[in-house]
Structures are given as C-alpha cells and as structure tokens.
Amino acid sequence: MAPMTRSRSDNPETAATKLTALYYKQRASAGLIITEGTYINRNAVGAINVPAIYTEKQIEGWKLVTSTVHKEGGKIFAQLWHVGRLSHPDLLEGKLPLAPSALDITAQIFTKEGFKPAERPREMTIEDIKETISDYKQAAINAIKAGFDGIEIHAANGYLLQQFFNLYSNKRQDQYGGSIEKRARILFDILDEVKAAINIKQVGVRLNPSLNGIQGMMLDEESIAVHDYIVAKLNDYDLAYLHLTEPFTDVSGNPLAIQQVAKHYRPMYKGTLMINHGFTKKSATQVLNDGDADLVAFGVPYIANPDLVERFKIDAPLNVADPSTYYIPGEKGYTDYPTL
Ligand SMILES: Cc1cc2nc3c(=O)[nH]c(=O)nc-3n(C[C@H](O)[C@H](O)[C@H](O)COP(=O)(O)O)c2cc1C
C-alpha cells in the first residue's frame, strides 16, 4: 500500500487516533503498508490534520496503529516527511517555511482557511540542516518506539529532500549545493544518521525522478544525473527497498525525463525495487514478470478497496475512490468503503 496523506488527525496534538488505526487495520492484508507521510518536526508541517511523529503523544497515537496492524498479521512502515517550502506561515505559527534557497514558488498550500499560495521560503542555515538531519534520526527512533516495522524516507514529490536535489530549488554554494554530490548529500547524511540509530534493513527510500510541472518542481538538465547518482550510491546501503514512481505527469518527448523509471533503474539498483503509479493488477503482474521491479505499490485503489488483495486474488470488481473525501475529517470516504 503506497503512502497516502488522509488528514484525519483533527486533534490539537495531530496524533493518529483509533480511527487511523481502524483505517490501517482494514488494509492490513497488504504485504506492506507504508503510512501517509508523518512530520518529523514542527517545521516539517505542510498541511492540516496530518499525524506527526515528534511528540510522545504522537508516538502513542501511532502505537494504536501498529499494534492493530500487527494483530492482523500485517507489516507497516512509517513514511518520514518534511515538506520544506511546500508550506505556509499559517501552518508554522507565523514562521516562513524552510528550503534550500529563498526562491519564489508557485504552489497552493492547504491551510485551515483553505488553499493559499505558497510564500517565498527562508533559506536554511547549516545549523537548520544539521537540526533537520538530527530530527530525521529522532523520528526514526520514534517510529521504532511506536512499533513500526521500519521507515521510508520521503525524498520524492517536490518536498524538502527533492528541493535539495533540484537545480531550480537549490542555489546553494556550500556543502549542500552546487555539484550533484553536494545536492544529494542531505539524503546520505540522513541515512548515515538513521543507520547509526536503527537497523538500515528497516529503512526504505522513495524517489520520484521524473516529477515535472507539479508540486513546484520542474525537471532540470541534471535531474536524471542526480537521481542516477543517488540510486547508484544507495547500493552502498543495505536498505529494505528503494521505492520509485513512474512519471506523475505526461513527460513524453521531454529529454530531461526518464520515461520508464523502473526499466531505467532496475539494472542500476542491486536491492529490492518497488515501483508505483497507476498500476492495475494486470500491469503490475507485467512489470514483475518483466523483471523490472520486485514489488508494486498501489495507492488510490487502496483508498476504496481495503480488501484489495482479496479482490485481486479472485478478479473481483473494484470500488472507485471519491477524491472529495481524500482529506476531510471523519469516517466518510475513509473507513466506510465496503469489502466484498
Ligand atoms: C490522497 C493521496 C495522498 C497521497 N499522499 C502521499 C504521501 O503522503 N506521501 C507520498 O509519498 N505520496 C503520496 N501520494 C502519492 C501516492 O503514494 C502514489 O504515488 C500515487 O497515488 C500514485 O499511485 P496510484 O496510481 O497507485 O494511486 C498520495 C496520493 C493520494 C491519492
């Protein structure tokens, strides 16, 4: 099950609740659940009602989820998230969002008062970067304490880590900007810290190398090269898996984009490779049979089909997800989709 933000933690502590636990329990027959992105610290917040993982109460909230999923025989990883510039002062007690560089950005941010345009972020100091790296480590420790089987580092979809990778969002000239190695460095600094705290075999990394035209991201002339560098270097880490997505938007004919992400990276990555985006039972079977991936993650099909595995087994029809209920509080469109 692919990570999906569902914004049901409408409580002052933004902690996961019994309702969150029920949602994941219903989906526990997935081979592996990757949770919605969970914020690693206060600055990481980029939307309302998202369950975070930096306070004791939040850890307690996640314990409800992991214990319930484990009782059902499921496995669950927490997706560790920092949105970087994809936030708004309304969500950060009036403070500017943090980013590699202070550059204007066109994006809409979901606040308590609805969508608002993103503001120019504040450039992170070296001290901010060190703190953030350390907070990833603490969040990994918190996740294990909360009973998770592992964590996924969210380095995709235009959020903080991808903002470091990209030439349009990272204009730094220090050890975290400039060359490909320096723009990728924050991810490896995080992995090195996390590795010192928890078993690296319980760590996955998510990348979206062909993200273009959404989430404030544009492909640059080194997007392929920086992702190639990252994937090759990830071979040095004995990760649980590398989680890749095929392009989210149409990039056909764009020479800056990898057109077929799994096919491109399968020969390069030696470990377990997970692929996602737009798969059906048929196309997932195909990609596995072709040997282009070891695992396929399903997102939207899991919103509407808690028993997706059982349905796939007997080729049963699928429920259709209702996008108007993706991010609203309560049970509607969350825990009320029927099983077979
Ligand atoms: C409601 C919703 C919330 C999402 N939230 C996240 C998230 O928190 N973290 C993430 O990495 N991807 C997130 N995604 C992207 C999904 O993980 C997945 O990449 C996308 O839905 C494409 O896969 P699919 O075609 O199987 O749905 C979200 C997608 C949806 C529909």
Coordinates of C-alpha atoms and ligand atoms in Angstrom, one line a residue:
M1 CA 0.0 0.0 0.0
A2 CA 1.5 3.3 -1.1
P3 CA 1.9 6.2 1.3
M4 CA -1.2 8.4 1.3
T5 CA -2.0 11.5 3.3
R6 CA -5.5 11.3 4.6
S7 CA -5.6 14.3 7.1
R8 CA -7.8 12.6 9.7
S9 CA -5.8 13.8 12.7
D10 CA -8.0 16.7 13.6
N11 CA -7.0 16.9 17.2
P12 CA -4.8 19.5 18.9
E13 CA -1.8 17.2 19.1
T14 CA -2.2 16.0 15.4
A15 CA -1.8 12.4 16.7
A16 CA -3.0 9.3 14.9
T17 CA -6.3 8.1 16.5
K18 CA -8.4 5.0 16.9
L19 CA -9.9 5.9 13.6
T20 CA -6.5 6.0 11.9
A21 CA -5.9 2.5 13.4
L22 CA -9.2 1.2 12.0
Y23 CA -8.3 2.5 8.5
Y24 CA -5.0 0.7 8.5
K25 CA -6.4 -2.4 10.2
Q26 CA -8.9 -2.7 7.3
R27 CA -5.9 -2.7 4.9
A28 CA -3.6 -5.0 6.9
S29 CA -3.7 -7.7 4.3
A30 CA -1.4 -5.6 2.1
G31 CA 2.1 -7.2 2.0
L32 CA 3.4 -3.9 3.4
I33 CA 1.6 -0.8 4.4
I34 CA 3.6 2.5 4.0
T35 CA 1.8 5.1 6.1
E36 CA 0.8 8.6 5.0
G37 CA 3.7 11.0 5.3
T38 CA 4.3 11.8 9.0
Y39 CA 6.1 15.0 10.0
I40 CA 9.5 14.7 11.6
N41 CA 9.4 18.0 13.4
R42 CA 7.4 21.2 13.8
N43 CA 9.0 22.9 10.7
A44 CA 8.1 19.9 8.6
V45 CA 4.3 20.6 8.6
G46 CA 2.7 21.4 5.3
A47 CA -1.0 20.6 5.6
I48 CA -3.6 20.4 8.4
N49 CA -4.6 17.3 10.4
V50 CA -1.6 15.2 9.4
P51 CA -0.5 12.8 12.1
A52 CA 3.1 13.6 13.1
I53 CA 5.8 11.6 14.9
Y54 CA 7.9 14.1 17.0
T55 CA 6.0 14.2 20.4
E56 CA 5.3 11.5 22.9
K57 CA 1.5 11.8 22.4
Q58 CA 2.1 11.3 18.6
I59 CA 4.2 8.2 19.3
E60 CA 1.3 6.9 21.5
G61 CA -1.1 7.6 18.6
W62 CA 1.0 5.6 16.2
K63 CA 1.2 2.7 18.7
L64 CA -2.6 2.3 18.3
V65 CA -2.0 1.8 14.6
T66 CA 1.0 -0.5 14.6
S67 CA -0.5 -2.8 17.3
T68 CA -3.7 -3.1 15.4
V69 CA -2.0 -3.9 12.1
H70 CA 0.3 -6.4 13.8
K71 CA -2.6 -8.1 15.4
E72 CA -4.0 -8.7 11.9
G73 CA -0.7 -10.1 10.8
G74 CA 0.3 -7.0 8.7
K75 CA 3.5 -5.1 8.3
I76 CA 3.8 -1.3 8.4
F77 CA 6.4 1.3 7.7
A78 CA 6.2 5.0 8.6
Q79 CA 6.9 7.5 5.9
L80 CA 9.0 10.2 7.3
W81 CA 8.2 13.6 5.8
H82 CA 9.4 17.2 5.7
V83 CA 7.7 19.4 3.2
G84 CA 10.3 22.2 3.0
R85 CA 9.0 25.1 1.1
L86 CA 5.6 23.5 0.3
S87 CA 4.1 25.0 3.5
H88 CA 2.7 28.3 4.7
P89 CA 3.2 30.6 7.7
D90 CA -0.4 29.8 8.7
L91 CA 0.8 26.2 9.3
L92 CA 4.1 27.2 11.0
E93 CA 2.9 29.6 13.8
G94 CA 3.7 32.6 11.5
K95 CA 7.2 31.4 10.6
L96 CA 8.4 31.1 7.0
P97 CA 8.8 27.6 5.5
L98 CA 12.4 26.3 5.3
A99 CA 14.0 25.5 2.0
P100 CA 17.5 25.0 0.5
S101 CA 17.2 28.5 -1.1
A102 CA 14.9 31.6 -0.7
L103 CA 13.2 31.5 -4.1
D104 CA 9.6 32.3 -5.1
I105 CA 7.5 29.3 -5.8
T106 CA 4.1 28.7 -7.5
A107 CA 2.1 26.3 -5.4
Q108 CA -1.1 26.1 -3.4
I109 CA -0.9 25.1 0.2
F110 CA -3.8 23.6 2.2
T111 CA -4.3 25.7 5.4
K112 CA -7.2 25.8 7.9
E113 CA -8.7 28.6 5.7
G114 CA -8.5 26.6 2.5
F115 CA -5.8 26.7 -0.2
K116 CA -3.4 29.7 -0.1
P117 CA -0.5 30.5 -2.4
A118 CA 3.0 29.5 -1.1
E119 CA 5.2 32.3 0.1
R120 CA 9.0 32.7 -0.5
P121 CA 10.7 30.4 2.0
R122 CA 13.6 31.1 4.2
E123 CA 17.0 29.7 3.2
M124 CA 18.1 27.0 5.7
T125 CA 21.3 27.8 7.6
I126 CA 23.8 25.0 8.1
E127 CA 22.5 24.8 11.7
D128 CA 18.9 24.3 10.3
I129 CA 20.2 21.5 8.1
K130 CA 22.1 19.8 10.9
E131 CA 19.0 20.0 13.1
T132 CA 16.8 18.6 10.4
I133 CA 19.1 15.7 9.8
S134 CA 19.1 15.0 13.6
D135 CA 15.3 15.2 13.6
Y136 CA 15.1 12.5 10.9
K137 CA 17.2 10.3 13.1
Q138 CA 14.9 11.0 16.2
A139 CA 11.8 10.4 14.1
A140 CA 13.3 7.0 13.0
I141 CA 13.9 6.2 16.7
N142 CA 10.3 7.3 17.5
A143 CA 8.9 5.1 14.7
I144 CA 10.6 2.0 16.1
K145 CA 9.4 3.0 19.6
A146 CA 5.9 3.3 18.1
G147 CA 6.2 -0.3 16.9
F148 CA 6.7 0.3 13.2
D149 CA 8.5 -2.4 11.2
G150 CA 10.5 0.3 9.5
I151 CA 10.6 3.7 8.0
E152 CA 10.5 5.2 4.5
I153 CA 12.5 8.4 3.9
H154 CA 10.3 10.6 1.6
A155 CA 12.7 12.0 -0.9
A156 CA 10.1 12.5 -3.6
N157 CA 7.2 14.6 -4.8
G158 CA 8.8 18.0 -4.6
Y159 CA 9.3 18.0 -0.8
L160 CA 12.3 19.1 1.2
L161 CA 14.8 16.5 0.0
Q162 CA 13.9 16.7 -3.6
Q163 CA 14.2 20.5 -3.3
F164 CA 17.8 19.9 -2.4
F165 CA 18.3 17.7 -5.4
N166 CA 16.8 20.1 -8.0
L167 CA 18.8 22.9 -9.6
Y168 CA 15.8 25.3 -9.7
S169 CA 15.1 25.0 -6.0
N170 CA 18.7 24.7 -4.7
K171 CA 21.1 27.6 -5.5
R172 CA 23.3 27.0 -2.5
Q173 CA 27.1 27.2 -2.9
D174 CA 28.0 25.4 0.4
Q175 CA 28.4 21.7 1.1
Y176 CA 24.7 21.2 0.4
G177 CA 24.5 22.8 -3.1
G178 CA 26.4 23.2 -6.4
S179 CA 27.6 19.8 -7.6
I180 CA 25.4 16.7 -7.9
E181 CA 27.1 15.1 -5.0
K182 CA 26.5 18.2 -2.8
R183 CA 22.8 18.5 -3.8
A184 CA 22.3 14.8 -2.9
R185 CA 24.3 15.0 0.2
I186 CA 21.5 15.7 2.7
L187 CA 19.8 12.4 1.9
F188 CA 23.0 10.4 2.6
D189 CA 23.7 12.5 5.8
I190 CA 20.2 11.5 6.9
L191 CA 20.8 7.8 6.1
D192 CA 24.1 7.8 7.9
E193 CA 22.5 9.2 11.0
V194 CA 19.5 6.9 10.8
K195 CA 21.8 3.9 10.2
A196 CA 23.6 4.7 13.5
A197 CA 20.2 4.6 15.3
I198 CA 18.2 1.8 13.8
N199 CA 18.8 -1.2 11.5
I200 CA 19.3 0.0 8.0
K201 CA 17.4 -3.1 6.8
Q202 CA 14.3 -1.4 8.2
V203 CA 14.8 1.7 6.0
G204 CA 13.3 2.4 2.6
V205 CA 13.8 5.5 0.4
R206 CA 11.2 7.0 -2.0
L207 CA 12.2 8.9 -5.2
N208 CA 10.2 10.4 -8.0
P209 CA 12.9 11.3 -10.6
S210 CA 10.6 12.4 -13.4
L211 CA 8.3 14.7 -11.4
N212 CA 7.6 17.7 -13.6
G213 CA 5.2 20.7 -13.6
I214 CA 3.5 19.9 -10.3
Q215 CA 4.4 20.3 -6.6
G216 CA 6.6 23.3 -7.5
M217 CA 9.0 21.1 -9.4
M218 CA 10.5 21.4 -12.9
L219 CA 12.9 18.9 -14.4
D220 CA 16.4 20.4 -14.9
E221 CA 19.2 19.3 -17.1
E222 CA 20.7 17.3 -14.2
S223 CA 17.6 15.7 -12.9
I224 CA 18.4 12.3 -14.4
A225 CA 22.1 12.6 -13.4
V226 CA 21.3 13.4 -9.8
H227 CA 18.9 10.6 -9.5
D228 CA 21.3 8.2 -11.2
Y229 CA 24.0 9.2 -8.7
I230 CA 21.6 8.7 -5.8
V231 CA 20.4 5.3 -6.9
A232 CA 23.9 4.1 -7.5
K233 CA 25.0 5.3 -4.1
L234 CA 22.0 3.7 -2.4
N235 CA 23.6 0.4 -3.4
D236 CA 26.1 1.1 -0.6
Y237 CA 23.2 0.9 1.9
D238 CA 21.5 -2.3 2.7
L239 CA 18.0 -0.8 2.5
A240 CA 14.7 -2.6 2.9
Y241 CA 13.8 -1.3 -0.5
L242 CA 14.1 1.6 -3.0
H243 CA 10.6 2.9 -3.8
L244 CA 10.3 4.6 -7.2
T245 CA 7.4 6.2 -9.0
E246 CA 6.8 6.4 -12.7
P247 CA 6.2 9.9 -14.0
F248 CA 3.2 11.6 -12.4
T249 CA 2.6 13.9 -15.4
D250 CA 3.0 13.4 -19.2
V251 CA 6.7 13.8 -19.9
S252 CA 6.7 12.0 -23.2
G253 CA 9.2 13.7 -25.6
N254 CA 10.8 15.6 -22.7
P255 CA 14.6 14.8 -22.9
L256 CA 15.1 15.8 -19.3
A257 CA 12.8 13.0 -18.1
I258 CA 13.3 9.3 -17.6
Q259 CA 10.4 7.9 -19.5
Q260 CA 10.3 4.4 -17.9
V261 CA 11.6 4.7 -14.4
A262 CA 11.5 1.0 -13.3
K263 CA 13.2 -0.1 -16.6
H264 CA 15.8 2.6 -16.2
Y265 CA 16.8 1.8 -12.6
R266 CA 16.4 -2.0 -12.5
P267 CA 19.8 -2.7 -13.9
M268 CA 21.4 0.0 -11.7
Y269 CA 19.9 -0.9 -8.3
K270 CA 21.0 -4.1 -6.7
G271 CA 18.5 -4.3 -3.8
T272 CA 14.7 -4.7 -3.6
L273 CA 13.0 -2.3 -6.0
M274 CA 9.4 -1.1 -5.5
I275 CA 7.5 0.7 -8.3
N276 CA 4.3 2.7 -8.1
H277 CA 1.9 4.9 -10.1
G278 CA -1.1 3.9 -12.0
F279 CA -0.7 0.2 -11.8
T280 CA -3.6 -2.3 -12.2
K281 CA -3.4 -6.0 -11.3
K282 CA -2.6 -6.6 -15.0
S283 CA 0.2 -4.0 -15.4
A284 CA 1.6 -4.9 -12.0
T285 CA 1.8 -8.6 -13.0
Q286 CA 3.5 -7.5 -16.2
V287 CA 6.2 -5.3 -14.6
L288 CA 7.0 -8.2 -12.1
N289 CA 7.1 -10.8 -14.9
D290 CA 9.3 -8.5 -17.0
G291 CA 11.7 -8.3 -14.0
D292 CA 11.6 -4.5 -13.9
A293 CA 10.6 -4.4 -10.2
D294 CA 10.3 -6.7 -7.2
L295 CA 7.3 -5.0 -5.6
V296 CA 4.4 -2.9 -6.8
A297 CA 2.7 -0.3 -4.5
F298 CA -0.9 0.7 -5.0
G299 CA -2.3 4.0 -3.8
V300 CA -5.8 5.1 -4.9
P301 CA -7.0 1.5 -5.3
Y302 CA -6.3 1.0 -1.6
I303 CA -8.3 4.1 -0.6
A304 CA -11.5 2.5 -2.0
N305 CA -10.7 -1.2 -1.5
P306 CA -9.5 -2.2 1.9
D307 CA -9.5 -5.8 0.7
L308 CA -7.6 -5.1 -2.5
V309 CA -5.5 -8.3 -2.1
E310 CA -8.6 -10.5 -1.8
R311 CA -10.2 -8.8 -4.7
F312 CA -7.1 -9.2 -6.9
K313 CA -7.0 -12.9 -6.0
I314 CA -10.4 -13.6 -7.5
D315 CA -10.5 -10.8 -10.0
A316 CA -13.4 -9.1 -8.2
P317 CA -14.6 -5.7 -9.4
L318 CA -13.0 -2.7 -7.5
N319 CA -14.8 0.1 -5.7
V320 CA -14.0 3.6 -7.1
A321 CA -12.4 6.2 -4.8
D322 CA -14.1 9.5 -4.2
P323 CA -11.5 12.3 -4.3
S324 CA -13.8 14.7 -2.5
T325 CA -13.2 12.7 0.7
Y326 CA -9.4 12.2 0.4
Y327 CA -8.6 14.9 3.0
I328 CA -11.7 15.6 5.0
P329 CA -12.1 14.7 8.7
G330 CA -14.1 11.7 9.8
E331 CA -15.1 8.2 8.6
K332 CA -16.7 9.2 5.3
G333 CA -14.6 8.0 2.4
Y334 CA -12.0 6.7 4.9
T335 CA -13.2 3.6 6.8
D336 CA -16.6 3.1 5.2
Y337 CA -15.6 1.5 1.8
P338 CA -17.2 -1.9 1.6
T339 CA -15.3 -5.2 1.5
L340 CA -16.5 -7.9 -0.8
Ligands
LIG1 C1 -4.9 11.1 -1.4 C2 -3.4 10.9 -1.7 C3 -2.4 11.2 -0.8 C4 -1.1 11.0 -1.1 N1 -0.2 11.2 -0.1 C5 1.1 10.8 -0.3 C6 2.1 10.9 0.8 O1 1.8 11.3 1.9 N2 3.4 10.5 0.5 C7 3.7 10.1 -0.7 O2 4.9 9.8 -0.9 N3 2.8 10.0 -1.7 C8 1.6 10.3 -1.5 N4 0.6 10.2 -2.5 C9 1.1 9.5 -3.8 C10 0.8 8.0 -3.7 O3 1.7 7.4 -2.8 C11 1.0 7.4 -5.1 O4 2.3 7.7 -5.6 C12 0.0 7.9 -6.2 O5 -1.3 7.8 -5.7 C13 0.1 7.0 -7.5 O6 -0.1 5.7 -7.2 P1 -1.6 5.0 -7.6 O7 -1.8 5.3 -9.1 O8 -1.4 3.6 -7.3 O9 -2.6 5.7 -6.8 C14 -0.7 10.4 -2.3 C15 -1.7 10.1 -3.2 C16 -3.0 10.3 -3.0 C17 -4.1 10.0 -4.0

